């Protein structure tokens, strides 16, 4: 089964830049999508197809990919960005084609 | 604006069937460019995709191997909604269940609209 690996946590001060990564075999051949989930709420799509933003998502959220790692970058971090962030890919070789990473908790100091 | 409204019981007894419904507004369950998914989330399993139904001139279903023998996802075009049934539940099926719309990306689907979630507890 395909595995996406995320570091469990990232901390950053307000106004700084937060980066969290997502690693997986041959991830360069897949599209990576990112979700934000605040406590008690459903996930919200913040980046799709590696680097596109849905309408309504601030430009402060951006995605990139290099080699076997995808990165979600949040610029000018605000207190309201504190949340869990999950990456997701589609992998038809897995037991289930929609594969999520384990999530990374962003703490705003 | 697409919205998904979930409904269904929050408590299910072991060995019984979990049934949840997701009503769609702002899109059609028969859309040729969307898929209709169920995902669950628990502390032990994280986010776990369960399955989907979608229409491409006919209806298709995909299910996760882990639940394939116990799950059915159906669409109801008359009510513009879709549902999930999970049979023979155990306490391990205790989770928050979400419905979500899938859209086709460059490589596979992403989930762009989610329901608010239903907390389902399996307990006698």
Coordinates of C-alpha atoms in Angstrom, one line a residue:
Chain A
X1 CA 0.0 0.0 0.0
X2 CA 1.2 3.5 -0.8
X3 CA 2.5 5.5 2.1
X4 CA 2.7 9.3 2.5
X5 CA 5.0 10.5 5.2
X6 CA 4.5 13.8 7.0
X7 CA 6.4 15.2 10.0
X8 CA 3.9 15.3 12.9
X9 CA 4.4 18.9 13.8
X10 CA 5.7 22.3 12.8
X11 CA 5.8 25.5 14.8
X12 CA 6.2 29.0 13.7
X13 CA 5.8 32.5 15.0
X14 CA 3.1 34.8 13.6
X15 CA 4.2 36.6 10.5
X16 CA 6.8 34.0 9.7
X17 CA 6.7 31.3 7.0
X18 CA 5.7 27.7 7.8
X19 CA 6.6 24.8 5.6
X20 CA 5.5 21.2 6.0
X21 CA 6.5 18.3 3.8
X22 CA 4.9 15.2 2.3
X23 CA 7.1 12.3 1.1
X24 CA 6.3 9.2 -0.9
X25 CA 7.7 6.9 -3.5
X26 CA 7.6 8.4 -7.0
X27 CA 5.5 11.3 -5.7
X28 CA 6.8 13.3 -8.7
X29 CA 4.5 11.3 -10.9
X30 CA 1.4 12.0 -8.8
X31 CA -0.7 15.1 -8.1
X32 CA -0.5 16.2 -4.5
X33 CA -3.4 17.8 -2.7
X34 CA -3.4 19.5 0.7
X35 CA -6.2 19.9 3.3
X36 CA -6.5 22.1 6.4
X37 CA -8.5 20.8 9.3
X38 CA -9.3 22.8 12.4
X39 CA -10.5 21.1 15.6
X40 CA -14.0 19.9 15.3
X41 CA -14.3 20.8 11.7
X42 CA -14.2 19.0 8.4
X43 CA -11.1 19.2 6.2
X44 CA -10.9 22.1 3.7
X45 CA -9.0 21.8 0.4
X46 CA -6.3 24.5 0.3
X47 CA -4.1 23.3 -2.6
X48 CA -4.8 20.9 -5.4
X49 CA -2.7 19.5 -8.2
X50 CA 0.5 20.3 -6.4
X51 CA 0.2 24.1 -6.6
X52 CA -3.3 25.3 -7.5
X53 CA -5.5 27.1 -5.0
X54 CA -9.3 26.8 -4.9
X55 CA -11.2 30.0 -5.0
X56 CA -11.3 31.7 -1.6
X57 CA -8.0 30.3 -0.4
X58 CA -5.5 33.1 0.4
X59 CA -2.4 33.5 -1.7
X60 CA -0.4 32.9 1.4
X61 CA -1.0 29.2 0.9
X62 CA 1.2 27.6 -1.8
X63 CA 2.3 24.2 -2.8
X64 CA 5.4 22.9 -4.6
X65 CA 7.1 19.6 -5.4
X66 CA 10.6 18.5 -5.9
X67 CA 11.9 15.0 -6.2
X68 CA 10.1 12.7 -3.8
X69 CA 8.8 15.5 -1.6
X70 CA 5.9 17.9 -1.8
X71 CA 5.8 21.0 0.3
X72 CA 3.0 23.2 1.6
X73 CA 4.1 26.7 2.4
X74 CA 2.1 29.2 4.4
X75 CA 3.5 32.7 4.3
X76 CA 2.8 35.4 6.9
X77 CA 1.3 32.9 9.2
X78 CA -1.6 34.0 11.3
X79 CA -3.1 32.6 14.5
X80 CA -6.1 31.3 12.5
X81 CA -3.8 29.1 10.5
X82 CA -3.2 26.8 13.4
X83 CA -4.6 23.5 12.3
X84 CA -3.7 20.0 11.1
X85 CA -2.6 19.8 7.5
X86 CA -2.9 16.6 5.4
X87 CA -1.5 15.7 2.0
X88 CA -3.3 13.4 -0.3
X89 CA -2.6 11.6 -3.6
X90 CA -4.4 9.2 -5.9
X91 CA -2.7 5.8 -6.2
X92 CA -4.4 3.0 -8.1
X93 CA -1.9 0.4 -6.8
X94 CA -3.0 0.8 -3.2
X95 CA -5.8 -0.9 -1.3
X96 CA -7.7 2.4 -1.6
X97 CA -6.9 4.9 -4.4
X98 CA -7.3 8.0 -2.2
X99 CA -4.3 8.0 0.1
X100 CA -3.8 10.5 3.0
X101 CA -0.7 11.4 4.9
X102 CA -0.8 11.1 8.7
X103 CA -1.1 14.9 9.1
X104 CA 1.1 17.7 10.5
X105 CA 0.0 19.9 13.4
X106 CA 0.9 23.5 12.8
X107 CA 1.3 25.4 16.0
X108 CA 1.5 29.2 15.9
X109 CA 3.7 30.3 18.8
Chain B
X1 CA -22.1 26.9 -4.0
X2 CA -22.1 23.2 -3.4
X3 CA -23.1 22.0 0.1
X4 CA -23.3 18.5 1.5
X5 CA -25.7 17.8 4.4
X6 CA -25.1 14.6 6.3
X7 CA -27.7 12.7 8.3
X8 CA -27.9 9.4 10.2
X9 CA -27.6 7.9 13.7
X10 CA -24.7 8.6 15.9
X11 CA -24.9 5.3 17.8
X12 CA -24.9 1.8 16.3
X13 CA -24.9 -1.5 18.1
X14 CA -22.1 -4.0 17.3
X15 CA -23.0 -6.4 14.5
X16 CA -25.6 -4.0 13.1
X17 CA -25.5 -1.8 10.1
X18 CA -24.3 1.8 10.0
X19 CA -26.3 3.9 7.5
X20 CA -25.6 7.5 6.6
X21 CA -26.9 9.8 3.9
X22 CA -25.4 12.9 2.3
X23 CA -27.8 15.3 0.6
X24 CA -26.3 17.4 -2.2
X25 CA -27.2 21.0 -3.0
X26 CA -25.7 23.0 -5.8
X27 CA -24.6 20.0 -7.9
X28 CA -26.1 16.7 -9.2
X29 CA -25.3 13.3 -7.9
X30 CA -25.5 12.3 -11.6
X31 CA -22.8 14.8 -12.7
X32 CA -20.3 13.4 -15.2
X33 CA -17.5 15.4 -13.6
X34 CA -17.8 14.5 -9.9
X35 CA -17.5 11.5 -7.7
X36 CA -19.3 11.1 -4.3
X37 CA -17.1 9.8 -1.6
X38 CA -17.2 8.6 2.0
X39 CA -14.2 9.1 4.3
X40 CA -13.9 8.4 8.0
X41 CA -11.4 9.6 10.6
X42 CA -10.4 8.2 13.9
X43 CA -7.4 8.7 16.2
X44 CA -6.1 5.2 15.4
X45 CA -6.6 5.2 11.6
X46 CA -6.4 8.9 10.7
X47 CA -8.2 9.9 7.5
X48 CA -9.4 6.7 5.8
X49 CA -11.1 6.7 2.4
X50 CA -14.0 4.2 2.3
X51 CA -15.4 4.4 -1.2
X52 CA -17.2 6.3 -3.8
X53 CA -20.0 6.3 -6.4
X54 CA -19.9 8.2 -9.7
X55 CA -21.8 8.4 -12.9
X56 CA -20.1 8.2 -16.3
X57 CA -23.0 7.2 -18.6
X58 CA -23.6 4.4 -16.0
X59 CA -23.0 4.1 -12.3
X60 CA -19.7 2.9 -10.9
X61 CA -18.5 2.2 -7.4
X62 CA -15.0 1.8 -5.9
X63 CA -14.4 0.6 -2.4
X64 CA -11.4 0.3 -0.1
X65 CA -10.2 -3.2 0.3
X66 CA -10.4 -3.0 4.1
X67 CA -14.2 -2.6 4.0
X68 CA -15.1 -4.0 0.6
X69 CA -16.9 -7.0 2.0
X70 CA -19.1 -4.9 4.3
X71 CA -19.8 -1.6 2.4
X72 CA -22.4 -0.4 -0.1
X73 CA -22.6 3.1 -1.5
X74 CA -25.7 4.1 -3.4
X75 CA -26.9 7.2 -5.2
X76 CA -30.5 8.3 -5.1
X77 CA -31.1 10.5 -8.1
X78 CA -34.7 11.4 -7.1
X79 CA -33.5 13.0 -3.9
X80 CA -30.1 14.1 -5.2
X81 CA -28.2 12.3 -2.4
X82 CA -26.0 9.4 -1.8
X83 CA -25.6 7.0 1.1
X84 CA -23.3 4.5 2.7
X85 CA -24.1 1.3 4.5
X86 CA -21.5 -0.5 6.5
X87 CA -22.5 -4.0 7.8
X88 CA -21.4 -6.0 10.8
X89 CA -19.9 -3.0 12.6
X90 CA -17.5 -3.4 15.5
X91 CA -16.1 -0.8 17.9
X92 CA -13.2 -0.4 15.5
X93 CA -15.7 1.3 13.1
X94 CA -16.2 4.1 15.6
X95 CA -15.1 7.3 13.8
X96 CA -16.2 10.6 12.4
X97 CA -17.7 9.9 9.0
X98 CA -17.5 12.5 6.2
X99 CA -19.0 12.6 2.7
X100 CA -17.1 14.6 0.1
X101 CA -17.3 15.5 -3.6
X102 CA -14.4 14.3 -5.7
X103 CA -13.1 16.2 -8.7
X104 CA -10.7 14.9 -11.3
X105 CA -7.3 16.4 -11.0
X106 CA -4.2 16.1 -13.2
X107 CA -3.6 12.6 -11.8
X108 CA -6.6 11.2 -10.0
X109 CA -9.2 12.9 -7.7
X110 CA -9.1 15.4 -5.0
X111 CA -11.9 16.2 -2.5
X112 CA -13.1 19.8 -2.9
X113 CA -16.3 19.9 -0.8
X114 CA -16.9 18.1 2.4
X115 CA -19.9 17.5 4.7
X116 CA -19.6 18.6 8.3
X117 CA -19.1 15.0 9.6
X118 CA -21.1 12.6 11.7
X119 CA -19.7 11.1 14.8
X120 CA -20.6 7.4 14.9
X121 CA -20.1 5.3 18.0
X122 CA -20.4 1.6 17.9
X123 CA -21.4 0.4 21.3
X124 CA -24.0 -1.7 22.9

